[in-house]
Tab-separated table of C-alpha atoms and ligand atoms in Angstrom:
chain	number	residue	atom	x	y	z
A	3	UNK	CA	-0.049	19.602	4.438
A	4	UNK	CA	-3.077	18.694	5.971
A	5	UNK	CA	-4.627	22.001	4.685
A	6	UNK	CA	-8.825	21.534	3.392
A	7	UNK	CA	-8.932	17.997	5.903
A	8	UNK	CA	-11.428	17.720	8.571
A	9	UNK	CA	-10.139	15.486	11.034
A	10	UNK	CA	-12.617	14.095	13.967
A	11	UNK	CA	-10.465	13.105	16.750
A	12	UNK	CA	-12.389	11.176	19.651
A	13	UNK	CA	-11.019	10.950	22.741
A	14	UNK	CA	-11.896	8.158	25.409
A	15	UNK	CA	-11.124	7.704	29.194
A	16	UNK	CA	-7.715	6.015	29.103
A	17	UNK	CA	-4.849	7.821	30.672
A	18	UNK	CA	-3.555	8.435	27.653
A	19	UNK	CA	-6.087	10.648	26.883
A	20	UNK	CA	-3.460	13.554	27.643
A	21	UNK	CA	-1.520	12.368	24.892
A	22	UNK	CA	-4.606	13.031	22.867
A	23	UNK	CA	-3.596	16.916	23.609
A	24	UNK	CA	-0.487	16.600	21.493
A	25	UNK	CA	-1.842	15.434	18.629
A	26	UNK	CA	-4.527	17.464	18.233
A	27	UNK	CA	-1.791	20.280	18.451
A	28	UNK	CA	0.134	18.547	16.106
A	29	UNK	CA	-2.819	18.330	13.017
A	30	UNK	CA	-4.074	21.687	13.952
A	31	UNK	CA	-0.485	22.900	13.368
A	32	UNK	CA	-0.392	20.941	9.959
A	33	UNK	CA	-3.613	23.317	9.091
A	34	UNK	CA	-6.296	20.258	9.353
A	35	UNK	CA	-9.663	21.641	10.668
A	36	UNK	CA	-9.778	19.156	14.073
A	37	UNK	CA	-12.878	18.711	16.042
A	38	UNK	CA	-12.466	16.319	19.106
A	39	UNK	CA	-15.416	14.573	20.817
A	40	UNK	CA	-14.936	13.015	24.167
A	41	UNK	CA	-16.485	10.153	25.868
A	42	UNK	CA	-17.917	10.722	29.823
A	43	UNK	CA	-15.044	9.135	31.110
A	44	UNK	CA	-12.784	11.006	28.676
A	45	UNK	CA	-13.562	13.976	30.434
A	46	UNK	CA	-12.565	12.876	33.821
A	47	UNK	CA	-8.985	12.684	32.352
A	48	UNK	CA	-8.866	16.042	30.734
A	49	UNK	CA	-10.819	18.880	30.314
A	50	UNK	CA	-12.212	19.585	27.189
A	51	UNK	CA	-11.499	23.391	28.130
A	52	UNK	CA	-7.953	21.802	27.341
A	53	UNK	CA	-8.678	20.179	23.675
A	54	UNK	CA	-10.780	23.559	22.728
A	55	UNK	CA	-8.212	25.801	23.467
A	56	UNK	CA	-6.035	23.846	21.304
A	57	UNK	CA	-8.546	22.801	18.313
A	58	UNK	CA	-9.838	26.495	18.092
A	59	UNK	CA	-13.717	24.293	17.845
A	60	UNK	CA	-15.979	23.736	20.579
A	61	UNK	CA	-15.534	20.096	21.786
A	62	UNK	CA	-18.578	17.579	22.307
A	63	UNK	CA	-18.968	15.905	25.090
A	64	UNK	CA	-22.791	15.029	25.334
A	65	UNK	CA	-24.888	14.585	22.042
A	66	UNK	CA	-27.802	16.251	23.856
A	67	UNK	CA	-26.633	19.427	24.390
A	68	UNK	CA	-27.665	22.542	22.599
A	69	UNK	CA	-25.547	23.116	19.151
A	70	UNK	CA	-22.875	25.445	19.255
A	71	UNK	CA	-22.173	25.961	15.929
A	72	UNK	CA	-25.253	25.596	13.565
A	73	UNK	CA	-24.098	22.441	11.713
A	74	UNK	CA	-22.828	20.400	14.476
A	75	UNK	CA	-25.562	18.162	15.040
A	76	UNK	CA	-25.640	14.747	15.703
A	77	UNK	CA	-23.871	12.967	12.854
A	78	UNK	CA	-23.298	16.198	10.967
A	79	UNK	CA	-19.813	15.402	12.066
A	80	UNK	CA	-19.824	12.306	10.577
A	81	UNK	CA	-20.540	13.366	7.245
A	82	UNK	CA	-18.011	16.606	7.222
A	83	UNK	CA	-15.011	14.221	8.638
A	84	UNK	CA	-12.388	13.372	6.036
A	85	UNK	CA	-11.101	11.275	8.594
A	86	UNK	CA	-11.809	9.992	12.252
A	87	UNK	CA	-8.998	9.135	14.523
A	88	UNK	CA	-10.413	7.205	17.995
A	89	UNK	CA	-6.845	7.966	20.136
A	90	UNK	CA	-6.842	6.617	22.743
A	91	UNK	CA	-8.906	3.728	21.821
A	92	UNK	CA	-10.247	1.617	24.708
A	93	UNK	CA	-11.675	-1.319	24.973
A	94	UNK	CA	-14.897	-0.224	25.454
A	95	UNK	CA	-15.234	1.977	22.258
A	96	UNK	CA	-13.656	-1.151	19.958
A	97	UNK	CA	-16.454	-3.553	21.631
A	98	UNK	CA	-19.418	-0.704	21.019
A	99	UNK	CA	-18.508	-0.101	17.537
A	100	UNK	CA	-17.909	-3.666	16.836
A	101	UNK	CA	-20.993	-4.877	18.763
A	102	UNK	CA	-22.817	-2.038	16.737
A	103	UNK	CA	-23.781	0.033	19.692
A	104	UNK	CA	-24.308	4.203	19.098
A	105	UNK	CA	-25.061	5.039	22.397
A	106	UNK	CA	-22.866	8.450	22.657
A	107	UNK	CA	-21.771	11.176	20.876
A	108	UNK	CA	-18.274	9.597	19.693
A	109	UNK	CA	-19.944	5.729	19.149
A	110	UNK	CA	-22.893	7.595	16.905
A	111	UNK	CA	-20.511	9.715	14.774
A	112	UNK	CA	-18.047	6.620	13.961
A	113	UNK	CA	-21.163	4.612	13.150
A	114	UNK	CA	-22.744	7.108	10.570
A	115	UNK	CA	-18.762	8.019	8.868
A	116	UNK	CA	-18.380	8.053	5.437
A	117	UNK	CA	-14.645	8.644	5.947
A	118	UNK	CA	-12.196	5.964	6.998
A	119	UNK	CA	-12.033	5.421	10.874
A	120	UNK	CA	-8.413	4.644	12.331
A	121	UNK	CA	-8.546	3.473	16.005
A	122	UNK	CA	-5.614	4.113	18.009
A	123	UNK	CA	-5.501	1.417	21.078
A	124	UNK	CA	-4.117	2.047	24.450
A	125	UNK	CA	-4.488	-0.133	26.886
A	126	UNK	CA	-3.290	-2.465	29.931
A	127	UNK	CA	-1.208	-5.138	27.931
A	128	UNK	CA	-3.547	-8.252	29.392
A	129	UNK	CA	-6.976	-6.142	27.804
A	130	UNK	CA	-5.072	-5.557	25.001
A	131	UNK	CA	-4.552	-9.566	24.252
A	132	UNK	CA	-8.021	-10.352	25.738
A	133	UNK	CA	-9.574	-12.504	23.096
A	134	UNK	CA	-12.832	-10.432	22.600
A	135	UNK	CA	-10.459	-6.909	22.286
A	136	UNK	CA	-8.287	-8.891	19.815
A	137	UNK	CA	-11.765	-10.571	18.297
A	138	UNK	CA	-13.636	-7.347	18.097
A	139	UNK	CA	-10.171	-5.330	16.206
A	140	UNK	CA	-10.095	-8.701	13.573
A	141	UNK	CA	-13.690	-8.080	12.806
A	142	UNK	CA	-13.799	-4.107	12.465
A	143	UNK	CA	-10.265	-4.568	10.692
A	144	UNK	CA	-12.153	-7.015	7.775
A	145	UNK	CA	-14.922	-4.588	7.411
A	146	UNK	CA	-12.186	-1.941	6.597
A	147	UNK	CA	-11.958	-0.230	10.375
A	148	UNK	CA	-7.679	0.980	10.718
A	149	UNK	CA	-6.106	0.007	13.394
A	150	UNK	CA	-2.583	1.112	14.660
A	151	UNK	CA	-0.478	-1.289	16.546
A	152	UNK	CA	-0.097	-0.328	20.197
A	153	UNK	CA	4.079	0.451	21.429
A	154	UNK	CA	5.593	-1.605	23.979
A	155	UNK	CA	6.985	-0.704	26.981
A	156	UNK	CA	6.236	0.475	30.600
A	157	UNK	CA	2.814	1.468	31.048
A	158	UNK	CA	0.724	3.701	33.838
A	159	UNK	CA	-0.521	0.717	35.405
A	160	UNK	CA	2.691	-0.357	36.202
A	161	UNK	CA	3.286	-3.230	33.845
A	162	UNK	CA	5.568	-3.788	31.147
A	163	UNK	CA	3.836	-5.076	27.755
A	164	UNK	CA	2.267	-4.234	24.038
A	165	UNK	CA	-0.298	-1.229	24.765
A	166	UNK	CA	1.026	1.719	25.245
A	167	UNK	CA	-0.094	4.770	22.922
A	168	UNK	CA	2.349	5.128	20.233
A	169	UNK	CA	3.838	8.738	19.913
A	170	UNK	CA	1.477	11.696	18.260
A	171	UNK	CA	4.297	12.078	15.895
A	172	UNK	CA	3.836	8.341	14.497
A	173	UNK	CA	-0.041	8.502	14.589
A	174	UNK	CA	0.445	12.185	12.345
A	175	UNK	CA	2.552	10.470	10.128
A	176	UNK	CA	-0.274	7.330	9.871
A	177	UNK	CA	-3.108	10.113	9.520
A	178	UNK	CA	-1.221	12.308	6.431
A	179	UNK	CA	-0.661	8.568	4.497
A	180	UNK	CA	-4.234	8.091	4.727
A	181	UNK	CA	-5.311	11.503	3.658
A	182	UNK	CA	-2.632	11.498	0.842
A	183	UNK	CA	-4.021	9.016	-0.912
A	184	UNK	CA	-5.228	9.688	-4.421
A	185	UNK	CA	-8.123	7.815	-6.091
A	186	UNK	CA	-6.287	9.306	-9.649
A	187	UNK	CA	-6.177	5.505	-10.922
A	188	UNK	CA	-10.179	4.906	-10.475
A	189	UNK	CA	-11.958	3.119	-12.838
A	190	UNK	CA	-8.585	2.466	-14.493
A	191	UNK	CA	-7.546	-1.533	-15.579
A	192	UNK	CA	-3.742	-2.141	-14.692
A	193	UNK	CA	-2.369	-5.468	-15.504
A	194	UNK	CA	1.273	-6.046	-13.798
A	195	UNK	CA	3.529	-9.058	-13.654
A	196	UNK	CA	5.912	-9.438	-11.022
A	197	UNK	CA	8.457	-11.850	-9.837
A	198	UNK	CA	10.919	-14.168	-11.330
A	199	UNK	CA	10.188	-17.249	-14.141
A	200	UNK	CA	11.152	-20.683	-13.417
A	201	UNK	CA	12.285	-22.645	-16.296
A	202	UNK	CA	12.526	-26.821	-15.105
A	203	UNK	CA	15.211	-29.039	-16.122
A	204	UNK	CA	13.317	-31.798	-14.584
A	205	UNK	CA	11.328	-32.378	-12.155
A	206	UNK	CA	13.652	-31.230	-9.397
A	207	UNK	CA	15.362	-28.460	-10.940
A	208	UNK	CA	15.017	-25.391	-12.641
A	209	UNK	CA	16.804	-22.191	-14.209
A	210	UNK	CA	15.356	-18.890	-12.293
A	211	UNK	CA	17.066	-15.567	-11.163
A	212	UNK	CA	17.188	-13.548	-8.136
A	213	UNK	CA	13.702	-11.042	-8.154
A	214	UNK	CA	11.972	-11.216	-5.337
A	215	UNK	CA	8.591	-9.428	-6.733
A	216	UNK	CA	9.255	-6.676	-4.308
A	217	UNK	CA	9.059	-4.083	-7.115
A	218	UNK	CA	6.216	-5.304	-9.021
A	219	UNK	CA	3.880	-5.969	-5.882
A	220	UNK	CA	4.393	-2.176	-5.188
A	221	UNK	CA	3.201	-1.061	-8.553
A	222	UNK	CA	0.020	-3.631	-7.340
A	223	UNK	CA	-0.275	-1.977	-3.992
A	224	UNK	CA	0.210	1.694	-4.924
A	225	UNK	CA	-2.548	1.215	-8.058
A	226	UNK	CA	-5.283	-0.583	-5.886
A	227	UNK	CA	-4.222	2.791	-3.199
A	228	UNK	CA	-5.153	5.010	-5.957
A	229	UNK	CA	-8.290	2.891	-7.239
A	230	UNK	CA	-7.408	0.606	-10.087
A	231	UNK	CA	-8.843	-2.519	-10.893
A	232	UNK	CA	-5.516	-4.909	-10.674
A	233	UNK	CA	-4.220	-8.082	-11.450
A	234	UNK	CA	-1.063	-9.365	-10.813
A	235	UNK	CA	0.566	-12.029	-12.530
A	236	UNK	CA	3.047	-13.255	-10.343
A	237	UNK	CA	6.279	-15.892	-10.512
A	238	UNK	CA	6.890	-17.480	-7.241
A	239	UNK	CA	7.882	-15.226	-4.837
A	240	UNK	CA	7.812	-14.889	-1.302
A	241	UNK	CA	5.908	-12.170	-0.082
A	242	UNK	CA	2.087	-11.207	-0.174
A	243	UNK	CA	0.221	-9.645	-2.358
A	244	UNK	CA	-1.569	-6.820	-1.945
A	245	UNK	CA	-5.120	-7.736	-0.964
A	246	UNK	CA	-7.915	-6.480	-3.453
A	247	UNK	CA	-5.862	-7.371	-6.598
A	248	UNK	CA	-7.182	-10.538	-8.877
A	249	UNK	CA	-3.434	-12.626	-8.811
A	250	UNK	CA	-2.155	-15.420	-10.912
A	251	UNK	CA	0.210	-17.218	-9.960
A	252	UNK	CA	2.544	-18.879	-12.797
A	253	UNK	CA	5.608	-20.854	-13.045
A	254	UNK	CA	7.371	-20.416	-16.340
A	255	UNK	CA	7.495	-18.079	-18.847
A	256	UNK	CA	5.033	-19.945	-21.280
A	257	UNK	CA	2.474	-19.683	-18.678
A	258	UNK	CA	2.933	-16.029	-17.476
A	259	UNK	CA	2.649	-15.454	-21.627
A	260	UNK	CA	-0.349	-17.136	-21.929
A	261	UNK	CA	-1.912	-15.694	-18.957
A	262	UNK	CA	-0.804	-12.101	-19.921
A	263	UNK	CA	-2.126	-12.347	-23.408
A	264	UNK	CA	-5.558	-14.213	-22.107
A	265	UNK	CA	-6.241	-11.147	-20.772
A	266	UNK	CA	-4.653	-7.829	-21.676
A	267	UNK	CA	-7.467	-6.718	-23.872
A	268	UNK	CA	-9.478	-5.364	-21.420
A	269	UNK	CA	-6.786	-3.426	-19.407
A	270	UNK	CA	-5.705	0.249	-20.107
A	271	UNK	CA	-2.081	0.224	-18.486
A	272	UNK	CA	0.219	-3.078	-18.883
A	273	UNK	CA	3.036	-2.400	-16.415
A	274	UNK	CA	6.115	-5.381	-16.721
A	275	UNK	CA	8.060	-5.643	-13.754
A	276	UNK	CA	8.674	-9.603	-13.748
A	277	UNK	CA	12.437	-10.874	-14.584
A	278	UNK	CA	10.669	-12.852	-17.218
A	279	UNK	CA	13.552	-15.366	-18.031
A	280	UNK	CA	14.945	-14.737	-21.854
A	281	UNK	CA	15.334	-18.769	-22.372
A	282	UNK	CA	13.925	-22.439	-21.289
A	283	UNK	CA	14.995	-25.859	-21.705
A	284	UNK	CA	14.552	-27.401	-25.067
A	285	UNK	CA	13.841	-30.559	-23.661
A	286	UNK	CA	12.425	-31.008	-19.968
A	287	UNK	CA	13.734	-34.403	-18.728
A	288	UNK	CA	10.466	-36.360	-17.309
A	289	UNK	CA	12.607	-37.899	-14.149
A	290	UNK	CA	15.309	-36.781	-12.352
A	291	UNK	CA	18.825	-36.387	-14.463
A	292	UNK	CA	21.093	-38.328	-12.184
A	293	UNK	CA	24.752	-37.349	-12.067
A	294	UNK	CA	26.974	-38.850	-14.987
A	295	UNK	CA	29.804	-37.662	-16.746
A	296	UNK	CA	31.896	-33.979	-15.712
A	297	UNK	CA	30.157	-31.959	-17.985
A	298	UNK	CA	26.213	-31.462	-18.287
A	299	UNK	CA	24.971	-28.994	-21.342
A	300	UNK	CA	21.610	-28.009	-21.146
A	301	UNK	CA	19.621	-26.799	-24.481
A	302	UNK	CA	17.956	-23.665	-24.479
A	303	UNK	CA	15.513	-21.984	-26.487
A	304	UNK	CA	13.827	-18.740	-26.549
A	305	UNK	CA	11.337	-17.800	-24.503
A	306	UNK	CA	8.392	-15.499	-25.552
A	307	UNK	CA	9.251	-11.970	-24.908
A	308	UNK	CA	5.682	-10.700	-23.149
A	309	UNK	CA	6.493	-6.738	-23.030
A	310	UNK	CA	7.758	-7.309	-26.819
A	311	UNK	CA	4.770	-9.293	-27.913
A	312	UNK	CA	2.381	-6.360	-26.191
A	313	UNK	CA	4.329	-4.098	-27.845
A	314	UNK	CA	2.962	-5.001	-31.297
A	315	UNK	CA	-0.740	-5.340	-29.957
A	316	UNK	CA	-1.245	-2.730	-27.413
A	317	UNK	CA	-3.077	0.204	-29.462
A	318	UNK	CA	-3.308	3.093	-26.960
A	319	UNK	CA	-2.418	1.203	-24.206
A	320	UNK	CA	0.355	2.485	-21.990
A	321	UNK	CA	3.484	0.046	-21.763
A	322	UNK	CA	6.193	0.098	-19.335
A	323	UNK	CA	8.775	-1.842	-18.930
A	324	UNK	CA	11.727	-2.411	-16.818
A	325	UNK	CA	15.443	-2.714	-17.341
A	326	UNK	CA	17.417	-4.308	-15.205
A	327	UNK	CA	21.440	-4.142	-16.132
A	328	UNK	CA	24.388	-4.437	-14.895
A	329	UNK	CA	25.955	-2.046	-17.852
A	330	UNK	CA	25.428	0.529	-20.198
A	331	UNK	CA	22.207	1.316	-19.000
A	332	UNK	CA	20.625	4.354	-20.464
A	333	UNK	CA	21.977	2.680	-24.240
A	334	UNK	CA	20.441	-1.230	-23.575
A	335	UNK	CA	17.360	0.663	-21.922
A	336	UNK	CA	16.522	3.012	-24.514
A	337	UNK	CA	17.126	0.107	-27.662
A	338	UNK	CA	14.401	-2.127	-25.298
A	339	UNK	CA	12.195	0.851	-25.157
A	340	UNK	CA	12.400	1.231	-29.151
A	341	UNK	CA	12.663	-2.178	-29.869
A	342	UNK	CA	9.465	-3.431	-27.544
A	343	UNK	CA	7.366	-0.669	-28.389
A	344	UNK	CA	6.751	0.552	-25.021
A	345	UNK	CA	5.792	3.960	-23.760
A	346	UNK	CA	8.114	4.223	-20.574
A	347	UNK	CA	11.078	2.131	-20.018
A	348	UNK	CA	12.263	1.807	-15.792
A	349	UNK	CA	15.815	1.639	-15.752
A	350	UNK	CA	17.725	0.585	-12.996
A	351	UNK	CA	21.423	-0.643	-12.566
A	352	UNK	CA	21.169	-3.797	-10.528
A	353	UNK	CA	24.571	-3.732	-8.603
A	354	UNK	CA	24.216	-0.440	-7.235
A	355	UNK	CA	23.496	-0.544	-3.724
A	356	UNK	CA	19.775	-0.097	-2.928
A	357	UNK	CA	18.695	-0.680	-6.338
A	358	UNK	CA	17.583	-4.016	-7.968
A	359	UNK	CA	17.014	-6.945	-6.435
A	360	UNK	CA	15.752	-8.191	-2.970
A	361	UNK	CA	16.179	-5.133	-1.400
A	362	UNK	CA	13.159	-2.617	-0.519
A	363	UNK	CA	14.552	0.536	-2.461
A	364	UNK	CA	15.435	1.336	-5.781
A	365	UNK	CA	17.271	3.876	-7.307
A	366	UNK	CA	15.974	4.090	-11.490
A	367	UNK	CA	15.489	6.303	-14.360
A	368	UNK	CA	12.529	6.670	-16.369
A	369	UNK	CA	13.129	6.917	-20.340
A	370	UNK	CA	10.214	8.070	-22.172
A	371	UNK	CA	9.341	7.545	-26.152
A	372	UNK	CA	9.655	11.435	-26.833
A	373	UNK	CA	13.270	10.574	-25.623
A	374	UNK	CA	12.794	12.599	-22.369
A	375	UNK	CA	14.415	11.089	-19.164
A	376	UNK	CA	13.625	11.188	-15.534
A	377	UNK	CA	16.026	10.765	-12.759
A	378	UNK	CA	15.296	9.596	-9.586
A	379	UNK	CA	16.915	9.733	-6.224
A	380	UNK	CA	16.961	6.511	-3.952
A	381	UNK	CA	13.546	5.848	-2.731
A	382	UNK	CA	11.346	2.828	-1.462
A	383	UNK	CA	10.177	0.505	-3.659
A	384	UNK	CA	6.113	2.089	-2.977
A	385	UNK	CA	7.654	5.243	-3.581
A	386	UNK	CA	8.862	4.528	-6.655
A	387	UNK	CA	5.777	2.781	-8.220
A	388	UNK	CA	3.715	5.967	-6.880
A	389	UNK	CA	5.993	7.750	-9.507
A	390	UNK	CA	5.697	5.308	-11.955
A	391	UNK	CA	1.985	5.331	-11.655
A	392	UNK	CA	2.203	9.122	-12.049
A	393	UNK	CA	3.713	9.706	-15.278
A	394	UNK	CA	1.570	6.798	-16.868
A	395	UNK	CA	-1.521	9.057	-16.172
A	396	UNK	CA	0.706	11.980	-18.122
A	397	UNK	CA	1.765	9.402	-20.551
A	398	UNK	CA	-1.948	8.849	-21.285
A	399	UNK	CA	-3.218	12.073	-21.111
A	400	UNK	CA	-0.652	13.632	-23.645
B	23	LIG	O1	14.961	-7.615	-22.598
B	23	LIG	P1	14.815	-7.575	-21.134
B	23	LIG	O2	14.494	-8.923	-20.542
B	23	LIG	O3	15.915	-6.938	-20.366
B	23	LIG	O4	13.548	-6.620	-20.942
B	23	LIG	C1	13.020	-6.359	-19.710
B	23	LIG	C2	11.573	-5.968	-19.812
B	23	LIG	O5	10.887	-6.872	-20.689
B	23	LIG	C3	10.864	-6.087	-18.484
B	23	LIG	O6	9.816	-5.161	-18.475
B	23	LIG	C4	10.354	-7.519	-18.503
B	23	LIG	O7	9.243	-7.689	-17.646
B	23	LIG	C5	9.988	-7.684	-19.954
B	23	LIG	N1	10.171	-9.056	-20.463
B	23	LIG	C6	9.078	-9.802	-20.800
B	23	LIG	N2	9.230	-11.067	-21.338
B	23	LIG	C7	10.444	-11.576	-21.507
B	23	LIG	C8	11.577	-10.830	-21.149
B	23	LIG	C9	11.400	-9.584	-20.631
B	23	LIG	O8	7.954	-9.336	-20.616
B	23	LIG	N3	10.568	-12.795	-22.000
């Protein structure tokens, strides 16, 4: 699993620094070549006799001493490191590295990385909510520094609060998403839409449905994961999106259309994801319809279909779309597919249970134009646009 990944671990002088012991076991087990350098006090907590034995490298402890091994020098470390895990993370190594101090072996290596640097605090609870600890973790955290969140709970000093060291296991899992990532997607334009359409009546009310944008910020996150250049063209929806994508944020349908046509020229994958709605008010009242008669009929007309309208434009663009239904779903999903000109239709029958709307899996079908399906299992929402994003590249490639 971890197999070809150089892993720096750097251990400080917390008492958690036994803990460090486990996980170094635990990546050299998942065949990750570990090297761990300690800080002084890190050493007065274990030996690195201890770590050695374990990491099958000779462990730094003073970046004066004579090389062991011809290329570990300095920040030769630095360079080789696919990743760097500080675990436990004091207070002291945040503030250096923050402050931009490389006074040590550990301080110097994390200051010349390439690789990303996840910091693993353990602390007393009151140092951990000190206002310099929590203003030095904001700023390395903006300049792209990873930080795990501390467990709460009893701690060796005797108090009860948010610091302890989370569990090996859960920092292992942390470290294999990180090195998992692919960069497959760089240099790659996706444009995605997301969320629901609101359609007014007047200035009060509107005509929407129930997407939450869950879906289609996935597809967002998982492409800017893997590289792309993204923009999301969003309804209103409730969540965040990912940071590093360009959004837009629309309304209606006639706005998501313009936006989406404004710009798909220069993108190479146009993913669809938003519950676009199919109709709009003929007529949007300018003040508020006040209650009359028993029966109110509303006029609707068409709206633009965006997927359908890319479908006639898109030249060797990949398309996907989605399909949400409630029935016959390989039959409507396959006619959209034909009918919309798109590469690779999502299917997904909205009142199974963890599929569709507002909830964080799905469970879906991918139809492709050579009339080829894929079935998938239930699966999160990130998991799903991962797969998504993978047979697009095949899609493109073939
Ligand atoms: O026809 P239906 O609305 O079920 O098709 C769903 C697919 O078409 C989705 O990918 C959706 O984002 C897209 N669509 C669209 N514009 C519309 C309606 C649907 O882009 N007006």
């Amino acid at each position: 699993m971890l197999k070809g990944k150089t892993v720096v671990v750097g251990v400080c002088g917390g008492i958690a620094a036994y803990k460090a012991v486990e996980l170094v076991s635990r990546l050299k087990k998942l065949g990750a070549d570990v090297h761990v350098i300690m800080t002084a006090n890190a050493v007065k907590f274990v030996a690195p006799l201890t770590f050695r034995s374990i990491c099958h490298n000779p462990v730094i402890t003073d970046m004066f001493e004579e090389p062991k091994m011809w290329d570990i020098q300095h920040v030769s470390l630095a360079q080789k490191a696919d990743l760097i895990v500080v675990a436990p993370a004091t207070a002291n190594i945040i503030g250096k590295v923050a402050g931009g101090i490389a006074d040590d072996m550990l301080s110097t290596t994390i200051m010349a990385a390439n690789s990303p640097v996840l910091f693993v605090p353990a602390m007393n609870d009151k140092m951990y909510e000190n206002p310099i600890v929590q203003g030095n973790i904001n700023r390395l955290a903006s300049l792209g520094y990873l930080f795990m969140e501390p467990d709460t709970g009893l701690m060796a000093c005797g108090t009860n609060g948010k610091g302890r060291f989370p569990s090996p296991e859960a920092i292992v899992d942390y470290v294999k998403g990180i090195l998992s990532k692919k960069s497959d997607y760089e240099g790659l334009r996706i444009l995605v839409t997301a969320g629901p359409t609101r359609e007014p009546i007047d200035p009060v009310r509107y005509i929407s449905n129930h997407s939450s944008g869950k879906m289609g910020y996935a597809v967002a996150k998982a492409a800017l994961e893997r590289g792309a250049f993204v923009k999301l063209v969003t309804g209103p929806v409730n969540i965040t999106p990912p940071s590093g994508a360009e959004v837009v944020c629309v309304t209606s349908a006639i706005d998501m259309y313009n936006e989406v046509m404004k710009s798909y020229e220069s993108f190479d994958v146009l993913v669809m994801v938003a519950a676009v709605a199919d109709y709009r008010c003929a007529s949007v009242s300018e003040s508020k319809i006040k209650k009359s008669g028993d029966r109110f009929t509303v006029e609707l007309v068409k709206n633009p279909d965006i997927a359908a309208e890319l479908g006639k434009v898109k030249g060797d663009r990949v398309l996907v779309g989605f399909s949400a239904e409630t029935d016959n779903l390989l039959e409507n999903a396959a006619l959209k597919l034909a009918s919309k000109n798109m590469d690779m239709i999502v299917a997904n029958d909205v009142t199974v249970e963890g599929a569709g709307f507002g909830v964080d899996t799905n469970i879906v079908k991918f139809i492709k134009r050579d009339g080829s399906s894929i079935d998938l299992p239930i699966m999160s929402k990130e998991d799903v646009a991962h797969r998504i994003l993978d047979e697009v590249l095949s899609i493109g490639k073939g």
